[in-house]
Short mmCIF file of C-alpha atoms in Angstrom, two decimals:
data_model
loop_
_atom_site.label_atom_id
_atom_site.label_comp_id
_atom_site.label_asym_id
_atom_site.label_seq_id
_atom_site.Cartn_x
_atom_site.Cartn_y
_atom_site.Cartn_z
CA MET A 1 38.76 0.38 13.18
CA THR A 2 36.08 -2.58 12.71
CA GLN A 3 37.87 -5.77 11.62
CA PRO A 4 35.53 -6.50 8.15
CA THR A 5 33.73 -9.64 8.08
CA ASP A 6 35.26 -13.01 6.96
CA ARG A 7 32.62 -13.91 3.93
CA ARG A 8 33.89 -17.21 3.81
CA ASP A 9 31.43 -18.07 6.79
CA ASP A 10 28.19 -17.72 4.75
CA MET A 11 29.94 -19.88 1.75
CA THR A 12 30.06 -22.56 4.34
CA ASP A 13 27.78 -25.90 3.49
CA PRO A 14 24.60 -25.79 5.09
CA SER A 15 25.47 -29.54 6.83
CA GLU A 16 28.59 -27.30 8.05
CA GLN A 17 26.59 -24.83 9.97
CA ALA A 18 23.95 -27.88 11.53
CA ALA A 19 24.52 -29.24 14.63
CA SER A 20 26.04 -32.11 15.57
CA VAL A 21 24.26 -35.30 17.03
CA PRO A 22 25.43 -35.57 20.72
CA GLY A 23 28.36 -38.13 21.39
CA THR A 24 28.49 -38.97 17.42
CA SER A 25 31.14 -36.39 15.19
CA HIS A 26 27.66 -36.89 12.49
CA PRO A 27 26.02 -33.36 11.84
CA ALA A 28 22.30 -33.18 12.81
CA PRO A 29 20.15 -34.38 9.79
CA LEU A 30 19.11 -31.11 7.59
CA PRO A 31 15.46 -29.99 7.74
CA SER A 32 14.59 -31.21 4.12
CA ALA A 33 16.15 -34.20 4.99
CA LEU A 34 13.40 -34.75 8.16
CA ALA A 35 10.52 -33.71 5.81
CA GLY A 36 10.22 -37.27 4.41
CA PRO A 37 11.54 -38.87 0.87
CA LEU A 38 12.08 -36.32 -2.14
CA MET A 39 10.02 -38.54 -4.35
CA PRO A 40 6.32 -35.89 -5.17
CA VAL A 41 3.37 -37.42 -4.41
CA ARG A 42 1.46 -39.48 -6.27
CA PRO A 43 -2.20 -38.89 -6.66
CA TRP A 44 -4.35 -41.56 -8.84
CA ARG A 45 -6.15 -40.15 -11.65
CA PRO A 46 -9.02 -42.25 -12.59
CA LEU A 47 -8.83 -40.95 -15.61
CA VAL A 48 -5.86 -42.69 -16.39
CA THR A 49 -6.94 -45.99 -14.19
CA GLY A 50 -10.35 -46.08 -16.43
CA THR A 51 -8.78 -45.97 -19.58
CA ALA A 52 -6.80 -48.94 -19.03
CA VAL A 53 -9.36 -50.81 -17.67
CA ALA A 54 -11.38 -49.93 -20.54
CA ALA A 55 -9.09 -50.98 -22.88
CA ALA A 56 -8.67 -54.26 -21.37
CA LEU A 57 -12.52 -55.38 -20.75
CA ALA A 58 -13.23 -53.92 -24.24
CA SER A 59 -10.61 -55.60 -26.20
CA ALA A 60 -11.48 -59.16 -23.10
CA GLY A 61 -14.73 -58.80 -25.11
CA SER A 62 -13.63 -58.92 -28.09
CA ALA A 63 -12.18 -61.82 -27.25
CA LEU A 64 -14.59 -64.26 -25.95
CA ALA A 65 -16.97 -63.45 -28.73
CA GLY A 66 -13.94 -64.55 -31.05
CA ARG A 67 -13.87 -60.98 -33.14
CA PRO A 68 -9.45 -60.52 -33.13
CA LEU A 69 -11.14 -57.16 -35.55
CA GLY A 70 -12.95 -55.80 -32.24
CA VAL A 71 -9.06 -56.58 -30.51
CA ALA A 72 -7.53 -54.15 -33.11
CA LEU A 73 -9.56 -51.84 -33.07
CA VAL A 74 -10.18 -51.34 -30.11
CA GLY A 75 -5.82 -50.88 -29.74
CA GLY A 76 -6.35 -48.57 -32.73
CA VAL A 77 -8.29 -46.41 -30.56
CA GLY A 78 -5.59 -47.12 -27.91
CA VAL A 79 -3.04 -45.85 -30.34
CA LEU A 80 -5.52 -42.78 -31.35
CA ALA A 81 -5.71 -41.66 -27.92
CA LEU A 82 -1.49 -42.27 -27.72
CA VAL A 83 -0.72 -39.79 -30.55
CA LEU A 84 -2.59 -37.29 -29.81
CA GLY A 85 -1.59 -36.87 -25.99
CA TRP A 86 1.53 -37.73 -25.91
CA ALA A 87 3.51 -34.66 -27.29
CA PRO A 88 1.51 -32.84 -24.40
CA LEU A 89 1.29 -35.76 -21.80
CA LEU A 90 5.12 -35.44 -21.93
CA ASN A 91 5.57 -31.92 -22.23
CA LEU A 92 7.22 -31.94 -25.77
CA PRO A 93 8.88 -29.50 -28.16
CA SER A 94 7.97 -29.30 -31.36
CA PRO A 95 4.83 -30.93 -30.30
CA ARG A 96 3.46 -31.39 -34.09
CA GLY A 97 6.34 -32.93 -35.47
CA THR A 98 6.11 -34.89 -32.50
CA THR A 99 2.24 -35.84 -33.22
CA ALA A 100 2.84 -36.09 -37.22
CA VAL A 101 5.37 -38.76 -36.69
CA LEU A 102 3.56 -41.14 -34.06
CA ALA A 103 0.65 -40.90 -36.64
CA THR A 104 3.07 -42.03 -39.51
CA ALA A 105 4.25 -44.64 -37.24
CA ALA A 106 0.51 -45.79 -36.51
CA ALA A 107 -0.37 -45.72 -39.67
CA THR A 108 2.90 -48.06 -41.12
CA VAL A 109 3.24 -50.10 -38.17
CA GLY A 110 -0.59 -50.73 -37.60
CA VAL A 111 -1.71 -51.83 -41.07
CA THR A 112 1.35 -54.06 -41.52
CA GLY A 113 0.65 -55.48 -38.04
CA TRP A 114 -2.96 -56.40 -39.35
CA LEU A 115 -1.55 -57.06 -42.50
CA ALA A 116 1.32 -59.71 -41.77
CA ARG A 117 -0.18 -62.78 -43.31
CA PRO A 118 -0.22 -65.85 -41.18
CA VAL A 119 2.45 -68.66 -41.36
CA ARG A 120 2.14 -72.70 -40.27
CA SER A 121 4.48 -72.34 -37.74
CA GLY A 122 4.79 -69.22 -35.37
CA ILE A 123 2.67 -65.97 -34.79
CA GLY A 124 3.05 -64.47 -38.42
CA ASP A 125 5.50 -62.84 -40.47
CA LEU A 126 6.55 -59.57 -38.47
CA ASP A 127 9.30 -58.72 -41.26
CA THR A 128 7.53 -56.39 -42.87
CA VAL A 129 6.19 -55.09 -39.27
CA LEU A 130 10.14 -54.58 -38.43
CA ALA A 131 10.58 -52.80 -42.06
CA ALA A 132 7.70 -50.51 -40.79
CA LEU A 133 9.04 -50.05 -37.62
CA ALA A 134 12.77 -49.17 -39.04
CA VAL A 135 11.05 -45.99 -40.68
CA ALA A 136 9.04 -45.43 -38.17
CA ILE A 137 12.37 -44.75 -35.98
CA THR A 138 13.89 -43.03 -38.85
CA ALA A 139 11.01 -40.69 -39.27
CA THR A 140 12.16 -39.62 -35.59
CA PHE A 141 15.56 -38.65 -36.74
CA ILE A 142 14.70 -36.82 -39.66
CA HIS A 143 12.17 -34.25 -37.00
CA GLN A 144 14.74 -33.07 -34.92
CA LEU A 145 17.21 -32.39 -38.19
CA ALA A 146 13.47 -30.44 -39.69
CA ARG A 147 13.30 -28.57 -36.14
CA ARG A 148 13.59 -24.80 -36.56
CA ASP A 149 13.49 -23.85 -33.29
CA GLY A 150 17.40 -24.95 -31.85
CA ARG A 151 16.50 -27.68 -30.88
CA PRO A 152 16.46 -27.38 -27.47
CA ARG A 153 16.17 -30.37 -25.10
CA LEU A 154 17.05 -32.18 -28.23
CA VAL A 155 17.83 -35.70 -26.29
CA GLU A 156 14.22 -35.70 -24.33
CA SER A 157 12.20 -34.83 -27.77
CA LEU A 158 14.11 -37.99 -29.79
CA VAL A 159 13.79 -40.39 -26.39
CA SER A 160 10.22 -39.59 -25.71
CA THR A 161 9.73 -40.43 -29.36
CA VAL A 162 10.65 -43.40 -29.75
CA ALA A 163 9.49 -44.73 -26.63
CA GLY A 164 5.77 -43.46 -28.15
CA VAL A 165 6.56 -45.23 -32.00
CA LEU A 166 7.89 -48.92 -29.45
CA LEU A 167 4.48 -48.12 -27.82
CA ILE A 168 2.71 -48.47 -30.68
CA ALA A 169 4.64 -50.94 -32.01
CA SER A 170 4.64 -53.17 -29.07
CA TRP A 171 0.81 -52.92 -29.85
CA ALA A 172 1.45 -54.12 -33.58
CA VAL A 173 3.28 -56.81 -33.03
CA SER A 174 0.27 -58.59 -31.14
CA LEU A 175 -1.62 -58.32 -34.51
CA PRO A 176 -0.28 -61.21 -36.78
CA ALA A 177 -0.72 -63.23 -33.54
CA LEU A 178 -4.96 -62.69 -32.36
CA THR A 179 -5.45 -64.88 -35.86
CA ARG A 180 -3.25 -68.05 -34.16
CA PRO A 181 -5.18 -70.79 -32.49
CA GLY A 182 -6.00 -70.25 -28.68
CA ALA A 183 -4.47 -65.92 -29.29
CA LEU A 184 -7.79 -65.18 -28.35
CA GLY A 185 -7.65 -66.86 -24.79
CA ILE A 186 -4.51 -65.18 -24.01
CA VAL A 187 -6.07 -61.51 -24.86
CA VAL A 188 -8.38 -62.81 -21.94
CA VAL A 189 -5.80 -63.20 -19.70
CA VAL A 190 -3.51 -60.88 -19.69
CA ALA A 191 -6.57 -57.76 -19.82
CA ALA A 192 -7.29 -59.72 -16.43
CA GLY A 193 -3.74 -59.16 -15.40
CA VAL A 194 -3.93 -56.01 -16.32
CA VAL A 195 -6.83 -54.79 -14.87
CA GLY A 196 -6.51 -57.11 -11.74
CA ALA A 197 -3.09 -54.49 -11.36
CA ALA A 198 -4.95 -51.33 -12.01
CA PHE A 199 -6.53 -51.71 -8.09
CA ALA A 200 -3.12 -50.91 -7.13
CA ASP A 201 -3.18 -47.35 -8.51
CA ILE A 202 -6.29 -46.51 -5.86
CA VAL A 203 -3.94 -47.82 -3.27
CA ARG A 204 -0.25 -46.68 -3.75
CA GLY A 205 -2.14 -42.96 -4.42
CA ARG A 206 -4.00 -43.62 -0.89
CA TRP A 207 -2.35 -45.83 1.62
CA VAL A 208 1.34 -47.20 0.69
CA ASP A 209 4.63 -46.63 -0.46
CA ASP A 210 6.22 -48.65 -3.74
CA ILE A 211 7.00 -51.61 -2.74
CA PRO A 212 3.84 -52.69 -1.09
CA ALA A 213 1.97 -51.46 -3.86
CA VAL A 214 3.59 -53.54 -6.13
CA MET A 215 3.50 -56.27 -4.43
CA THR A 216 -0.29 -56.00 -4.55
CA ALA A 217 -0.50 -55.24 -7.77
CA ALA A 218 1.63 -58.29 -8.98
CA LEU A 219 -0.85 -60.45 -6.48
CA LEU A 220 -4.15 -59.28 -7.97
CA ALA A 221 -2.58 -59.84 -11.48
CA ALA A 222 -1.74 -63.17 -10.28
CA VAL A 223 -5.44 -63.74 -9.01
CA GLY A 224 -6.97 -61.97 -12.04
CA ALA A 225 -4.60 -64.04 -14.73
CA GLY A 226 -5.12 -67.48 -13.19
CA ALA A 227 -8.99 -67.05 -12.56
CA CYS A 228 -9.16 -66.93 -16.33
CA GLY A 229 -6.97 -69.12 -17.46
CA GLY A 230 -8.65 -71.97 -16.63
CA LEU A 231 -11.68 -70.03 -17.92
CA VAL A 232 -10.46 -69.83 -21.77
CA ASP A 233 -8.64 -71.64 -24.46
CA ALA A 234 -5.37 -69.98 -23.78
CA ALA A 235 -3.19 -72.38 -26.71
CA ALA A 236 -2.84 -75.19 -24.15
CA LEU A 237 -0.34 -72.84 -22.48
CA ASN A 238 -0.14 -74.79 -18.66
CA ARG A 239 -1.77 -72.39 -15.47
CA PRO A 240 1.70 -71.08 -13.70
CA ILE A 241 3.09 -69.52 -17.39
CA LEU A 242 -0.61 -67.98 -18.24
CA ILE A 243 -0.35 -66.60 -14.43
CA LEU A 244 3.17 -65.54 -15.16
CA GLY A 245 2.05 -63.87 -18.40
CA GLY A 246 -0.63 -62.13 -16.46
CA VAL A 247 1.70 -60.45 -13.70
CA ILE A 248 4.46 -59.86 -16.47
CA ALA A 249 1.70 -57.60 -17.92
CA GLY A 250 -0.30 -56.03 -14.80
CA LEU A 251 3.00 -54.97 -13.93
CA GLY A 252 4.03 -53.51 -16.82
CA SER A 253 0.44 -51.37 -17.20
CA TYR A 254 1.38 -50.18 -13.69
CA SER A 255 4.87 -48.74 -13.64
CA LEU A 256 3.59 -47.23 -17.45
CA ARG A 257 1.19 -45.31 -15.19
CA GLN A 258 2.81 -44.27 -11.68
CA ILE A 259 6.17 -43.59 -14.04
CA PHE A 260 3.96 -40.73 -15.29
CA PHE A 261 1.38 -39.83 -12.43
CA VAL A 262 4.07 -37.40 -11.38
CA GLN A 263 4.21 -35.18 -14.60
CA PRO A 264 2.36 -31.76 -13.99
CA THR A 265 0.74 -32.35 -17.24
CA GLN A 266 -1.25 -35.45 -15.94
CA SER A 267 -4.47 -32.52 -14.57
CA ARG A 268 -5.45 -32.65 -18.47
CA ARG A 269 -7.83 -34.53 -19.79
CA ARG A 270 -5.61 -35.50 -22.98
CA PRO A 271 -2.27 -36.74 -21.13
CA GLN A 272 -4.26 -38.71 -18.84
CA LEU A 273 -5.72 -40.68 -22.09
CA ALA A 274 -2.37 -41.07 -23.56
CA SER A 275 -1.04 -42.72 -20.11
CA GLY A 276 -4.02 -45.00 -19.52
CA ALA A 277 -3.62 -46.05 -22.79
CA GLY A 278 -0.10 -46.38 -23.04
CA SER A 279 -0.35 -48.64 -20.26
CA TRP A 280 -2.84 -51.12 -22.46
CA LEU A 281 -0.66 -50.80 -25.35
CA LEU A 282 2.08 -51.36 -23.74
CA VAL A 283 1.32 -55.11 -23.03
CA GLY A 284 0.48 -56.00 -26.80
CA VAL A 285 4.25 -58.00 -26.68
CA VAL A 286 3.02 -59.88 -24.02
CA VAL A 287 0.43 -61.60 -26.05
CA ASN A 288 3.05 -61.91 -28.50
CA ALA A 289 5.20 -63.92 -26.41
CA LEU A 290 2.99 -65.86 -24.83
CA VAL A 291 1.24 -66.81 -28.17
CA ALA A 292 5.07 -67.87 -29.21
CA LEU A 293 5.91 -69.77 -26.30
CA ALA A 294 2.68 -72.06 -27.52
CA SER A 295 3.35 -72.44 -31.50
#
């Protein structure tokens, strides 16, 4: 009579079934481990990089022309791209509600940021901006409570919406600073850092791994910020501070784009525009910080 087959052999861990490496007690690596890193390939999206570079150059041009309103309007166009493309970029549930929340945040935070009255010392009175930000964050929770789809992916939807609101706020808090002496020069330096770091998108997408690409982004951002720092009035900030600000802005912008390069939704234009615009809006907080240091 044939003995029944022991089914436990089929449940053995694959690593235990693998042959051991000669001379050791360790199992041979699995084929998946031999295939390379598990991180997906990050293709270069020219529209994403181009959007960030175009926003930075347009802002720098307005700053050189002495037009703070022009700098603000460039950011406003970026906010519009973010509002329309953020939910598709992250493939969020309840996309209409998310877009409505972001539009509300853009209107309230953006308007209060522009209307914030300048003060004698410091960058401006941000009390109304913070109040508007609190209203926008509250709106994200109300949106989740109002959903009637069973609230799938609740945490993901909530955190992603708040992240979009914070990107808008990063741009808005820089608006009162634009009227301070030397602030427009700081915008030019930060824009140069972002443009320099953007070249690392091409490097990362084609030739090198993360660490060399990050180092390349930091180097290019430092070169761009350092070159422009000596050509513009940047509120009397010394060159090392300007270079550091340019590097922080460049790396922040670069990192945000790299995070989203792996998104499958990046094959569409609206998500690409939102990713590129968001990577420029993010650096508004760097402008804010540098102006505050110079005050």
